[in-house]
Coordinates of C-alpha atoms and ligand atoms in Angstrom, one line a residue:
M1 CA 0.0 -0.1 0.0
C2 CA 1.2 3.5 -0.9
G3 CA 3.4 3.9 -3.8
I4 CA 6.6 5.9 -4.0
I5 CA 8.6 7.0 -7.0
G6 CA 11.6 9.5 -7.1
Y7 CA 13.6 10.7 -10.0
V8 CA 16.9 12.6 -10.4
G9 CA 18.4 13.1 -13.8
Q10 CA 18.6 15.2 -16.9
Q11 CA 15.0 15.1 -17.9
Q12 CA 11.9 17.0 -16.5
A13 CA 10.9 15.1 -13.5
S14 CA 7.2 15.7 -13.4
P15 CA 6.0 13.6 -16.4
I16 CA 8.3 10.7 -15.3
L17 CA 6.9 11.0 -11.8
L18 CA 3.3 11.1 -13.0
E19 CA 3.6 8.2 -15.3
G20 CA 5.4 6.3 -12.4
L21 CA 2.3 7.2 -10.3
R22 CA -0.1 5.8 -12.8
R23 CA 1.9 2.4 -12.8
L24 CA 1.7 2.5 -9.0
E25 CA -1.9 3.3 -8.6
Y26 CA -2.8 -0.2 -7.5
R27 CA -1.0 0.5 -4.3
G28 CA -3.4 3.2 -3.2
Y29 CA -5.7 5.9 -4.7
D30 CA -6.9 7.8 -1.8
S31 CA -4.7 10.7 -3.0
A32 CA -1.4 11.4 -4.8
G33 CA 1.2 14.3 -4.9
I34 CA 4.5 15.2 -6.2
A35 CA 7.4 17.5 -5.0
V36 CA 10.0 18.8 -7.4
I37 CA 12.8 21.1 -6.8
D38 CA 13.4 23.9 -9.3
D39 CA 16.1 26.6 -8.9
G40 CA 16.2 26.1 -5.1
E41 CA 12.5 26.2 -4.8
M42 CA 10.2 23.2 -3.4
L43 CA 7.2 22.9 -5.6
V44 CA 4.5 20.7 -4.1
R45 CA 1.3 19.7 -5.8
K46 CA -1.0 17.2 -4.1
K47 CA -4.6 16.3 -4.3
K48 CA -7.2 14.0 -2.9
G49 CA -8.6 11.4 -5.2
N50 CA -7.3 9.1 -7.9
I51 CA -4.4 10.2 -10.2
A52 CA -6.5 11.1 -13.3
E53 CA -9.0 13.2 -11.3
G54 CA -6.5 14.5 -8.7
I55 CA -2.9 15.2 -9.2
A56 CA -2.9 14.8 -13.1
R57 CA -5.5 17.6 -13.3
E58 CA -3.7 19.6 -10.6
L59 CA -0.5 19.4 -12.5
G60 CA -2.3 20.3 -15.7
A61 CA -3.5 23.6 -14.0
N62 CA -0.4 24.2 -12.1
P63 CA 2.5 22.6 -13.8
V64 CA 6.1 22.2 -12.2
S65 CA 9.4 22.0 -13.8
G66 CA 12.7 20.6 -12.4
M67 CA 15.0 17.7 -12.9
M68 CA 14.4 15.9 -9.7
G69 CA 11.5 15.1 -7.3
I70 CA 9.5 12.5 -5.5
A71 CA 6.0 11.4 -5.7
H72 CA 3.4 9.2 -3.8
T73 CA 0.1 7.6 -4.1
R74 CA -1.6 7.0 -0.9
W75 CA -3.6 4.4 0.8
A76 CA -4.7 6.1 3.9
T77 CA -3.6 4.8 7.4
H78 CA -3.2 7.7 9.7
G79 CA -5.7 10.5 8.8
P80 CA -8.7 10.4 6.3
P81 CA -8.0 10.9 2.4
S82 CA -7.8 14.8 2.1
D83 CA -5.5 17.4 0.3
E84 CA -3.7 18.1 3.6
N85 CA -3.1 14.5 4.4
S86 CA -1.6 13.7 1.0
H87 CA 2.1 13.2 0.6
P88 CA 4.6 14.7 0.1
H89 CA 4.9 16.3 3.6
L90 CA 7.2 19.2 4.4
D91 CA 9.2 19.9 7.4
A92 CA 8.9 23.0 9.5
S93 CA 11.1 25.0 7.2
G94 CA 9.4 24.0 4.0
R95 CA 12.8 22.9 2.5
I96 CA 12.6 19.2 3.0
A97 CA 9.9 17.1 1.5
V98 CA 9.1 13.4 2.5
V99 CA 7.0 10.6 1.0
H100 CA 6.4 7.5 3.1
N101 CA 4.9 4.1 2.9
G102 CA 4.3 2.4 6.2
I103 CA 3.3 3.3 9.7
I104 CA 5.2 5.3 12.4
E105 CA 3.8 3.6 15.5
N106 CA 5.2 6.2 17.9
F107 CA 4.3 9.2 16.0
E108 CA 2.1 10.5 18.8
Q109 CA 5.1 10.7 21.2
I110 CA 7.3 12.3 18.6
R111 CA 4.6 14.8 17.7
S112 CA 4.1 15.9 21.3
H113 CA 7.9 16.2 21.8
L114 CA 8.1 18.3 18.6
T115 CA 5.0 20.5 19.5
K116 CA 6.9 21.4 22.7
N117 CA 9.8 22.5 20.6
G118 CA 7.4 24.8 18.6
H119 CA 6.4 22.7 15.6
T120 CA 2.9 23.0 14.3
F121 CA 1.3 20.5 11.9
R122 CA -1.0 20.9 9.0
S123 CA -2.1 17.3 8.7
T124 CA -3.1 14.4 11.0
T125 CA -0.6 12.0 9.4
D126 CA 2.3 10.1 10.9
T127 CA 4.4 11.1 8.0
E128 CA 4.4 14.8 8.6
V129 CA 5.8 14.1 12.0
L130 CA 8.7 12.2 10.4
A131 CA 9.3 15.2 8.1
H132 CA 9.4 17.6 11.0
L133 CA 11.7 15.2 12.9
I134 CA 14.1 15.0 9.9
G135 CA 14.0 18.7 9.5
E136 CA 14.9 19.2 13.2
C137 CA 17.7 16.7 12.9
Y138 CA 19.0 18.6 9.8
E139 CA 18.8 22.0 11.4
K140 CA 20.8 20.6 14.3
R141 CA 23.5 19.1 12.2
T142 CA 24.0 22.0 9.9
A143 CA 24.1 24.4 12.9
D144 CA 26.8 22.2 14.5
G145 CA 28.6 22.3 11.1
A146 CA 28.8 18.5 11.3
A147 CA 30.8 16.9 8.5
G148 CA 29.3 14.3 6.1
N149 CA 26.2 14.4 4.1
P150 CA 23.9 16.3 6.2
L151 CA 20.5 15.3 4.7
A152 CA 21.3 11.5 4.8
D153 CA 22.8 11.9 8.2
A154 CA 19.6 13.8 9.4
V155 CA 17.4 10.8 8.0
C156 CA 19.6 8.4 9.8
E157 CA 19.5 10.2 13.1
A158 CA 15.7 10.8 12.8
L159 CA 15.1 7.1 12.1
R160 CA 16.8 6.1 15.3
D161 CA 13.8 7.5 17.3
V162 CA 11.2 5.8 15.1
I163 CA 9.3 2.8 15.8
G164 CA 7.3 1.3 12.9
T165 CA 7.8 0.6 9.3
Y166 CA 8.8 2.8 6.4
G167 CA 9.8 3.0 2.9
L168 CA 10.7 6.7 2.3
A169 CA 12.2 9.2 0.0
V170 CA 13.4 12.5 1.2
I171 CA 14.6 15.7 -0.8
S172 CA 15.8 19.1 0.3
T173 CA 16.2 22.4 -1.6
E174 CA 19.6 22.6 0.1
H175 CA 20.7 19.5 -1.8
P176 CA 18.9 19.7 -5.1
D177 CA 20.9 16.7 -6.5
V178 CA 20.2 14.1 -4.0
I179 CA 17.2 11.8 -3.0
V180 CA 17.6 10.0 0.3
G181 CA 15.7 6.8 0.7
A182 CA 15.3 4.5 3.6
R183 CA 13.5 1.3 4.3
R184 CA 12.4 -0.9 7.2
G185 CA 9.5 -3.2 6.5
S186 CA 8.3 -1.5 3.3
P187 CA 9.9 -2.1 0.0
L188 CA 12.2 0.3 -1.6
I189 CA 14.3 -0.2 -4.9
I190 CA 16.9 1.8 -6.6
G191 CA 16.4 1.9 -10.4
I192 CA 19.7 2.5 -12.1
G193 CA 19.6 4.6 -15.3
N194 CA 22.0 6.1 -17.6
G195 CA 22.7 9.6 -16.2
E196 CA 19.6 9.3 -14.2
N197 CA 18.4 7.2 -11.3
F198 CA 15.2 6.2 -9.6
L199 CA 13.9 5.3 -6.2
T200 CA 10.7 3.4 -6.0
S201 CA 8.5 1.1 -4.0
D202 CA 7.8 -1.2 -7.1
A203 CA 10.0 -2.1 -10.0
N204 CA 6.8 -1.8 -12.1
A205 CA 7.1 2.0 -11.8
V206 CA 10.5 2.2 -13.5
I207 CA 10.5 -0.7 -15.9
A208 CA 9.9 1.6 -18.9
H209 CA 13.3 3.3 -18.0
T210 CA 15.5 0.7 -16.7
K211 CA 15.8 -3.0 -15.9
Q212 CA 18.8 -2.6 -13.5
V213 CA 17.6 -2.4 -9.9
V214 CA 18.9 -2.7 -6.4
F215 CA 16.5 -4.1 -3.8
L216 CA 17.1 -2.4 -0.6
N217 CA 17.2 -4.3 2.8
D218 CA 15.8 -3.3 6.1
Y219 CA 17.8 -0.5 7.7
D220 CA 19.3 0.5 4.5
V221 CA 19.7 4.3 3.9
A222 CA 20.5 5.1 0.2
T223 CA 21.9 8.4 -1.2
V224 CA 20.9 8.6 -4.8
T225 CA 22.1 11.2 -7.3
A226 CA 21.8 11.3 -11.2
D227 CA 25.1 9.2 -11.7
R228 CA 25.7 7.4 -8.5
F229 CA 24.1 5.8 -5.4
D230 CA 25.6 4.8 -2.1
V231 CA 23.8 2.7 0.5
V232 CA 24.7 2.3 4.2
N233 CA 22.9 0.0 6.7
L234 CA 21.9 1.3 10.1
G235 CA 22.3 -2.1 11.7
A236 CA 25.6 -3.5 10.0
D237 CA 28.9 -2.3 9.1
T238 CA 28.3 -2.7 5.3
A239 CA 25.1 -2.9 3.2
D240 CA 24.5 -6.0 1.0
V241 CA 24.1 -4.2 -2.4
Q242 CA 23.3 -6.4 -5.4
V243 CA 22.4 -5.1 -8.9
R244 CA 19.8 -7.3 -10.5
E245 CA 18.0 -7.5 -13.9
L246 CA 14.3 -7.3 -14.0
E247 CA 12.7 -10.1 -15.8
F248 CA 9.6 -8.6 -17.2
E249 CA 8.8 -6.0 -20.0
A250 CA 7.0 -2.6 -19.6
E251 CA 4.1 -4.0 -21.8
D252 CA 3.5 -6.6 -19.2
S253 CA 2.2 -4.3 -16.9
E254 CA 0.0 -2.2 -19.4
R255 CA -3.8 -2.8 -19.9
G256 CA -3.6 -3.1 -23.7
E257 CA -7.0 -3.5 -25.3
Y258 CA -8.8 -4.7 -22.3
A259 CA -11.3 -2.6 -20.3
H260 CA -9.6 -3.4 -17.0
F261 CA -6.4 -5.0 -15.8
M262 CA -8.4 -7.6 -14.0
L263 CA -10.1 -8.7 -17.2
K264 CA -6.7 -8.8 -19.0
E265 CA -5.2 -10.8 -16.2
I266 CA -8.2 -13.2 -16.2
F267 CA -7.7 -13.7 -19.9
E268 CA -4.0 -14.2 -19.5
Q269 CA -4.5 -17.3 -17.3
P270 CA -3.9 -20.0 -20.0
R271 CA -0.3 -18.5 -20.3
T272 CA -0.2 -18.2 -16.5
V273 CA -0.6 -22.0 -16.1
E274 CA 1.9 -22.7 -18.9
N275 CA 4.4 -20.4 -17.3
A276 CA 4.0 -21.9 -13.8
L277 CA 4.5 -25.4 -15.4
R278 CA 7.4 -24.5 -17.6
G279 CA 10.5 -26.6 -16.7
R280 CA 8.9 -28.2 -13.9
V281 CA 7.2 -31.3 -15.2
D282 CA 9.2 -34.5 -15.5
H283 CA 7.2 -37.2 -17.3
E284 CA 10.0 -39.5 -17.1
G285 CA 10.1 -39.6 -13.3
A286 CA 6.4 -39.0 -13.2
T287 CA 7.2 -36.0 -10.9
A288 CA 7.6 -32.3 -10.6
V289 CA 11.1 -30.6 -10.4
F290 CA 11.9 -27.3 -8.7
G291 CA 15.1 -25.4 -9.0
G292 CA 14.8 -23.1 -5.9
L293 CA 13.5 -25.2 -3.0
N294 CA 17.0 -25.3 -1.6
M295 CA 16.2 -28.6 0.4
E296 CA 17.8 -32.0 -0.2
P297 CA 15.6 -34.8 -1.2
S298 CA 16.2 -36.4 2.2
E299 CA 15.1 -33.2 3.9
L300 CA 12.0 -33.0 1.9
R301 CA 11.4 -36.7 2.5
S302 CA 11.5 -36.2 6.3
I303 CA 9.1 -33.4 6.5
Q304 CA 6.4 -34.5 9.0
R305 CA 4.1 -31.6 9.0
I306 CA 3.7 -28.4 6.8
I307 CA 2.0 -25.1 8.0
I308 CA 0.9 -22.8 5.2
A309 CA 0.6 -19.2 6.2
A310 CA -1.0 -16.5 3.9
S311 CA -3.4 -13.7 3.7
G312 CA -6.5 -12.9 1.5
T313 CA -6.6 -14.6 -1.8
S314 CA -3.4 -16.4 -1.0
W315 CA -4.9 -17.8 2.1
H316 CA -7.6 -19.4 0.0
A317 CA -4.9 -20.9 -2.2
A318 CA -3.2 -22.2 0.9
L319 CA -6.4 -23.9 2.0
L320 CA -6.4 -25.7 -1.5
G321 CA -2.8 -26.5 -0.8
E322 CA -3.8 -28.4 2.3
Y323 CA -6.4 -30.5 0.3
L324 CA -3.9 -31.2 -2.4
I325 CA -0.8 -31.9 -0.3
E326 CA -2.7 -34.1 2.2
S327 CA -4.5 -36.1 -0.5
L328 CA -1.6 -36.5 -3.0
A329 CA 1.4 -36.5 -0.5
H330 CA -0.3 -37.6 2.7
V331 CA 1.6 -35.1 4.7
P332 CA -0.5 -33.4 7.4
V333 CA -1.0 -29.6 6.5
E334 CA -2.3 -26.9 8.8
V335 CA -3.4 -23.5 7.2
E336 CA -2.9 -20.3 9.3
F337 CA -3.9 -16.7 8.6
A338 CA -0.4 -15.3 8.5
H339 CA -1.1 -12.7 11.2
E340 CA -2.5 -15.3 13.5
F341 CA 0.4 -17.5 13.1
C342 CA 2.7 -14.6 14.3
Y343 CA 1.1 -13.8 17.4
R344 CA -0.6 -16.8 18.9
M345 CA 2.5 -18.7 19.6
A346 CA 1.0 -22.0 18.6
P347 CA 3.3 -25.0 19.5
V348 CA 5.1 -26.2 16.2
R349 CA 6.7 -29.5 16.0
R350 CA 10.3 -29.4 15.2
D351 CA 9.9 -31.4 12.0
T352 CA 7.5 -28.8 10.5
V353 CA 8.2 -26.7 7.4
L354 CA 6.5 -23.4 7.0
V355 CA 5.3 -22.4 3.5
V356 CA 4.2 -18.9 2.9
I357 CA 2.2 -17.7 -0.1
S358 CA 2.2 -14.1 -1.4
Q359 CA 1.7 -12.6 -4.8
S360 CA 3.4 -9.3 -3.9
G361 CA 6.0 -10.9 -1.6
E362 CA 5.5 -7.8 0.6
T363 CA 2.5 -8.4 2.6
A364 CA 3.5 -7.4 6.3
D365 CA 1.5 -10.2 8.0
T366 CA 2.9 -12.9 5.8
L367 CA 6.5 -11.5 6.1
M368 CA 6.2 -11.5 9.8
A369 CA 5.0 -15.2 9.8
L370 CA 8.0 -16.0 7.6
R371 CA 10.3 -14.3 10.1
E372 CA 8.6 -15.9 13.1
A373 CA 9.0 -19.4 11.7
K374 CA 12.7 -18.7 11.0
R375 CA 13.2 -17.3 14.6
R376 CA 11.9 -20.5 15.8
G377 CA 14.4 -22.4 13.8
H378 CA 12.1 -23.8 11.1
K379 CA 12.8 -24.0 7.4
A380 CA 10.6 -21.4 5.6
L381 CA 9.6 -21.8 1.9
A382 CA 7.7 -19.2 -0.1
I383 CA 5.5 -19.2 -3.1
V384 CA 5.9 -15.7 -4.5
N385 CA 5.1 -13.8 -7.7
V386 CA 7.2 -10.7 -7.4
V387 CA 10.9 -11.7 -8.1
G388 CA 13.3 -10.0 -5.7
S389 CA 10.5 -9.1 -3.1
T390 CA 11.2 -9.2 0.6
I391 CA 9.7 -12.5 1.2
A392 CA 11.3 -14.1 -1.8
R393 CA 14.7 -12.8 -0.5
E394 CA 14.2 -13.9 3.1
A395 CA 12.7 -17.3 2.5
D396 CA 15.1 -20.3 2.7
G397 CA 13.8 -21.4 -0.7
G398 CA 10.7 -21.5 -2.7
I399 CA 8.8 -21.4 -5.9
Y400 CA 8.2 -18.5 -8.2
M401 CA 4.7 -18.2 -9.6
H402 CA 5.9 -16.7 -12.9
A403 CA 2.6 -15.0 -13.3
G404 CA 4.2 -11.7 -14.5
P405 CA 2.9 -8.3 -13.0
E406 CA -0.5 -8.5 -11.6
I407 CA -1.9 -5.0 -11.5
G408 CA -5.7 -5.7 -10.8
V409 CA -6.2 -5.2 -7.1
A410 CA -8.4 -8.3 -7.0
S411 CA -5.9 -11.2 -7.4
T412 CA -6.8 -13.6 -10.3
K413 CA -3.8 -15.0 -12.2
A414 CA -1.6 -15.2 -9.2
F415 CA -4.2 -17.4 -7.6
I416 CA -4.3 -19.7 -10.5
A417 CA -0.4 -19.7 -10.8
T418 CA -0.3 -20.5 -6.9
L419 CA -2.8 -23.5 -7.4
T420 CA -0.6 -24.8 -10.3
A421 CA 2.5 -24.5 -8.2
L422 CA 0.9 -26.1 -5.1
T423 CA -0.3 -29.1 -7.2
L424 CA 3.2 -29.6 -8.5
L425 CA 4.5 -29.5 -5.1
A426 CA 2.0 -32.0 -3.9
V427 CA 3.1 -34.3 -6.6
H428 CA 6.7 -33.7 -5.9
L429 CA 6.3 -34.4 -2.2
G430 CA 3.9 -37.3 -3.0
R431 CA 6.3 -39.1 -5.3
M432 CA 8.8 -39.2 -2.4
R433 CA 6.3 -40.9 -0.4
M434 CA 3.5 -43.2 -1.6
L435 CA 2.0 -41.4 -4.6
S436 CA 2.0 -43.9 -7.6
A437 CA 3.7 -42.9 -10.8
G438 CA 0.4 -43.6 -12.6
R439 CA -1.6 -41.3 -10.4
A440 CA 1.1 -38.6 -10.6
E441 CA 1.1 -38.7 -14.4
E442 CA -2.6 -38.4 -14.4
V443 CA -2.3 -35.2 -12.4
L444 CA 0.6 -33.8 -14.5
K445 CA -1.2 -34.5 -17.7
G446 CA -4.4 -32.9 -16.0
L447 CA -2.3 -29.7 -15.3
E448 CA -1.0 -29.7 -18.9
A449 CA -4.5 -29.8 -20.4
L450 CA -5.6 -26.7 -18.2
P451 CA -4.5 -24.0 -20.6
A452 CA -6.6 -25.3 -23.5
Q453 CA -9.5 -25.8 -21.0
I454 CA -9.2 -22.4 -19.6
E455 CA -9.2 -20.9 -23.2
G456 CA -12.6 -22.7 -23.6
L457 CA -13.9 -21.2 -20.4
L458 CA -12.9 -17.7 -21.4
A459 CA -14.8 -18.0 -24.6
Q460 CA -17.9 -18.4 -22.3
S461 CA -17.4 -14.9 -20.9
D462 CA -20.5 -13.5 -22.7
V463 CA -22.7 -16.4 -21.2
I464 CA -21.3 -15.7 -17.8
K465 CA -21.9 -11.9 -18.4
R466 CA -25.7 -12.6 -19.1
I467 CA -26.1 -14.7 -15.9
A468 CA -24.0 -12.1 -13.9
E469 CA -26.2 -9.3 -15.2
K470 CA -29.3 -11.2 -14.2
Y471 CA -28.1 -11.3 -10.5
S472 CA -26.3 -7.9 -10.4
T473 CA -28.8 -6.1 -8.2
A474 CA -28.7 -8.7 -5.4
D475 CA -27.6 -7.4 -1.9
D476 CA -26.3 -10.7 -0.6
F477 CA -24.9 -13.9 -2.1
F478 CA -23.8 -17.3 -0.8
F479 CA -21.1 -19.5 -2.5
L480 CA -21.1 -23.1 -1.4
G481 CA -18.9 -26.1 -2.2
R482 CA -17.6 -29.2 -0.6
G483 CA -14.3 -30.8 -0.6
Y484 CA -11.9 -29.1 -3.1
S485 CA -14.8 -26.8 -4.1
F486 CA -15.0 -25.3 -0.7
P487 CA -11.9 -23.1 -0.8
A488 CA -13.0 -22.2 -4.4
A489 CA -16.3 -21.1 -2.9
L490 CA -14.4 -18.9 -0.4
E491 CA -12.5 -17.3 -3.1
G492 CA -15.6 -16.8 -5.3
A493 CA -17.2 -15.1 -2.6
L494 CA -14.1 -12.8 -1.8
K495 CA -13.8 -11.8 -5.4
L496 CA -17.4 -10.7 -5.6
K497 CA -17.3 -8.7 -2.4
E498 CA -14.0 -7.1 -3.2
I499 CA -15.0 -5.6 -6.5
S500 CA -18.8 -5.3 -6.5
Y501 CA -19.3 -4.5 -2.7
I502 CA -22.0 -7.1 -2.5
H503 CA -22.1 -8.9 0.8
A504 CA -21.1 -12.4 -0.2
E505 CA -20.3 -15.4 2.0
G506 CA -18.5 -18.6 1.1
Y507 CA -19.3 -21.7 3.2
S508 CA -18.9 -25.2 3.0
A509 CA -22.0 -26.6 1.4
A510 CA -22.5 -29.1 4.4
E511 CA -22.0 -26.3 7.0
M512 CA -24.9 -24.2 5.4
K513 CA -27.6 -26.0 7.3
H514 CA -26.0 -25.3 10.6
G515 CA -26.9 -21.6 10.6
P516 CA -26.4 -19.6 7.5
I517 CA -29.5 -21.2 5.9
A518 CA -31.5 -18.9 8.1
L519 CA -30.6 -16.2 5.7
I520 CA -31.9 -17.8 2.5
D521 CA -34.8 -16.3 0.9
E522 CA -36.0 -15.5 -2.7
K523 CA -33.7 -12.4 -2.9
T524 CA -30.6 -14.2 -2.0
P525 CA -28.9 -16.1 -4.7
T526 CA -26.6 -19.0 -3.9
V527 CA -23.7 -20.0 -6.3
V528 CA -23.4 -23.9 -5.7
L529 CA -20.1 -25.5 -6.8
V530 CA -21.2 -28.9 -7.9
P531 CA -18.7 -30.4 -10.2
A532 CA -18.7 -34.2 -11.1
D533 CA -16.7 -35.3 -8.0
A534 CA -17.1 -37.6 -5.0
M535 CA -19.1 -35.0 -3.2
Y536 CA -21.7 -34.5 -5.9
D537 CA -24.7 -36.3 -4.4
K538 CA -24.3 -34.7 -1.1
T539 CA -23.8 -31.1 -2.5
M540 CA -26.9 -31.7 -4.7
A541 CA -28.8 -32.5 -1.5
N542 CA -27.6 -29.1 -0.1
L543 CA -28.8 -27.4 -3.4
E544 CA -32.2 -28.8 -2.8
M545 CA -32.4 -27.4 0.7
I546 CA -31.9 -23.9 -0.7
R547 CA -34.5 -24.4 -3.5
A548 CA -36.9 -25.6 -0.8
R549 CA -36.5 -22.2 0.7
K550 CA -37.1 -20.4 -2.6
G551 CA -33.4 -19.4 -2.9
P552 CA -32.3 -18.8 -6.5
V553 CA -29.5 -21.2 -7.4
I554 CA -26.7 -20.6 -9.8
A555 CA -24.9 -23.9 -10.3
L556 CA -21.3 -24.4 -11.2
A557 CA -21.2 -27.9 -12.7
T558 CA -19.3 -30.2 -15.1
E559 CA -20.3 -30.4 -18.8
G560 CA -22.3 -33.5 -19.4
D561 CA -24.3 -33.2 -16.2
T562 CA -27.8 -33.7 -17.5
Q563 CA -29.5 -33.3 -14.2
I564 CA -28.3 -30.0 -13.1
A565 CA -30.3 -27.7 -15.5
E566 CA -33.4 -29.0 -14.1
V567 CA -32.7 -28.0 -10.6
A568 CA -30.8 -24.8 -10.9
D569 CA -31.9 -21.4 -12.2
D570 CA -28.8 -21.0 -14.2
V571 CA -25.7 -23.1 -14.8
M572 CA -22.2 -22.3 -15.5
Y573 CA -20.2 -25.4 -17.0
I574 CA -16.7 -26.3 -16.5
P575 CA -15.0 -29.2 -18.6
Q576 CA -14.3 -32.6 -17.3
A577 CA -11.2 -32.7 -15.2
L578 CA -9.6 -34.4 -12.3
E579 CA -11.1 -33.6 -9.0
P580 CA -8.1 -31.7 -7.6
L581 CA -7.9 -29.5 -10.7
N582 CA -11.7 -28.6 -10.6
P583 CA -11.1 -25.5 -8.4
I584 CA -8.7 -24.0 -11.0
L585 CA -11.4 -24.1 -13.6
A586 CA -14.2 -23.1 -11.2
S587 CA -12.2 -20.1 -10.2
V588 CA -11.8 -18.8 -13.7
L589 CA -15.6 -18.7 -14.1
L590 CA -16.1 -17.2 -10.6
Q591 CA -13.7 -14.5 -11.6
L592 CA -15.5 -13.7 -14.7
F593 CA -18.9 -13.8 -12.8
A594 CA -17.6 -11.4 -10.1
Y595 CA -16.1 -9.1 -12.8
H596 CA -19.2 -8.8 -14.9
I597 CA -21.4 -8.1 -11.8
A598 CA -19.0 -5.3 -10.8
V599 CA -19.1 -3.9 -14.3
A600 CA -22.9 -4.1 -14.3
R601 CA -23.0 -2.2 -11.0
G602 CA -20.7 0.5 -12.3
C603 CA -18.0 -0.4 -10.0
D604 CA -14.4 0.7 -10.6
V605 CA -13.1 -2.9 -11.0
D606 CA -9.3 -2.1 -10.8
K607 CA -9.6 0.4 -7.9
P608 CA -11.9 -1.3 -5.5
R609 CA -12.7 1.1 -2.6
N610 CA -10.6 0.7 0.5
L611 CA -8.4 -1.9 -0.9
A612 CA -4.7 -2.0 -1.8
K613 CA -2.8 -4.5 -3.9
S614 CA 0.0 -5.0 -1.5
V615 CA -0.6 -4.5 2.3
T616 CA 2.7 -3.6 3.9
V617 CA 1.3 -2.7 7.3
Q618 CA 0.1 -5.0 10.0
Ligands
G6P701 C1 -4.4 -7.6 0.0 C2 -5.0 -7.7 -1.4 C3 -5.5 -9.1 -1.7 C4 -4.4 -10.1 -1.5 C5 -3.9 -10.0 -0.1 C6 -2.6 -10.9 0.0 O1 -5.4 -7.7 0.9 O2 -6.0 -6.8 -1.6 O3 -6.1 -9.2 -3.0 O4 -5.0 -11.5 -1.7 O5 -3.4 -8.7 0.2 O6 -1.7 -10.4 -0.9 P1 -0.4 -11.3 -1.3 O7 0.4 -10.3 -2.0 O8 0.4 -11.5 0.1 O9 -0.8 -12.3 -2.0

């Protein structure tokens, strides 16, 4: 949440910063702002609202010029969205500007200390407090005539008093050629250009300019000028600085001909599965192979228990991971909300491996779960999409999703990539235990058939749209499924509520009768996932219970089911597939269903209210 970009070089900064903000908008769209230094003057423009209606319009009316600056798009934490609370924030002198992603937990104490020293504040944000603190440290240092780089030193000094998380960028009119960046808990990346450099929260924002990046580590403080950068680490003698090459193209994070990023990403899913499978299927050994687990076969063989920790959509993938790994590999799996795992101090057996799942690789709750597991001495693997992200770097090993940039705030292709990876992992672990070569081959071939099957589902988009439009005015929805379809039902409900704001609940179809059925009436549609699987008859019985209470039923069934159209009001069909792969197919249809409902309701699909793509605060 909150996107940051800074530029220093030979070009006009404001168009570069504005374009960067557009590419970062999925990180927050409550407000946005930029600060540019021109001829010793700090020019700040900031506005409530999304980028097109807020800052872009403001810059159109009040342009700024200057070859360096910083910019920010906000997801509000402290203080509601408003012009005043927008970043950048200035220090008391007005000569230092700060943009920040994260939370300063002790900002009240710092604020009262600064207030006693005569500071007054224009906003209710924690970031403005930080700007004033840096300003005070800077004044002290320059008054004392301290040697060194006073802006970077002032940032370091200020951060020693700060409790919380930050990715920040700081500029000063006294040093118009330098951006100082610092990170703890929130991502920050240096983009290395030719005679120009960048500082950003996401590689996505600089990919059009450079592929050479340095991912900063916690406690790093970077001083970036047009032709060099220096990094120190507040907790170590030297900083670990590695220049890496980004592995995606600028077009990968563009919307192209699609109306929304979410739709584009739904339609990319045949390729998503192919990419997640590439190089990982070994038909000869009837197994899956991974390059980065960093565990010896003997270590993998001796895993007695797995805990999978994640948040949001990734948590639903984790739940499916439990079903997959337990049934194919017979290893007991427990699934935890990442934040619960961190703090409830559950006893964990020593032969347990933690697997975290995160599209962004930056979700604070998930990162903390990873660190907690490592602190307790467990191996911690990660299934991550964003290459070079904090979780990817801190995990002992793992699997990249290879889904490419996911920009739509509601996760789609990363979910499908994760399920593909988890199925492969289940086969891999299973083949070290008792999974037969024949069954493993069936699953691998089933995975390889998915891209063509998903193409077929996408071709049904208009059919799904018609069904979606019919139910788009409902206020409440249920999504039910049993077995493998239960986590898929949870994810179907989450997709709908995230982007259409319809109250939607996912339940086990079996659990429905133990309470939620009280809410069924003729105005409450239920999506029942009833593919041809071992649970079919039982789920059909649950479907009848809903019909008996006059609840409209939209069934998601397997092609060839001749019974379902007679009992359901509408039916969405998936092709024949192995039971463990049904959720992948079902989820594609449920994504389309949620998408078309949201569009019918006039919702801003790519910028759902109150949400952020990557939640870097706890
Ligand atoms: C946020 C997003 C969700 C996402 C969750 C976990 O809440 O809005 O769409 O599923 O974070 O994100 P991660 O990047 O860790 O998978």
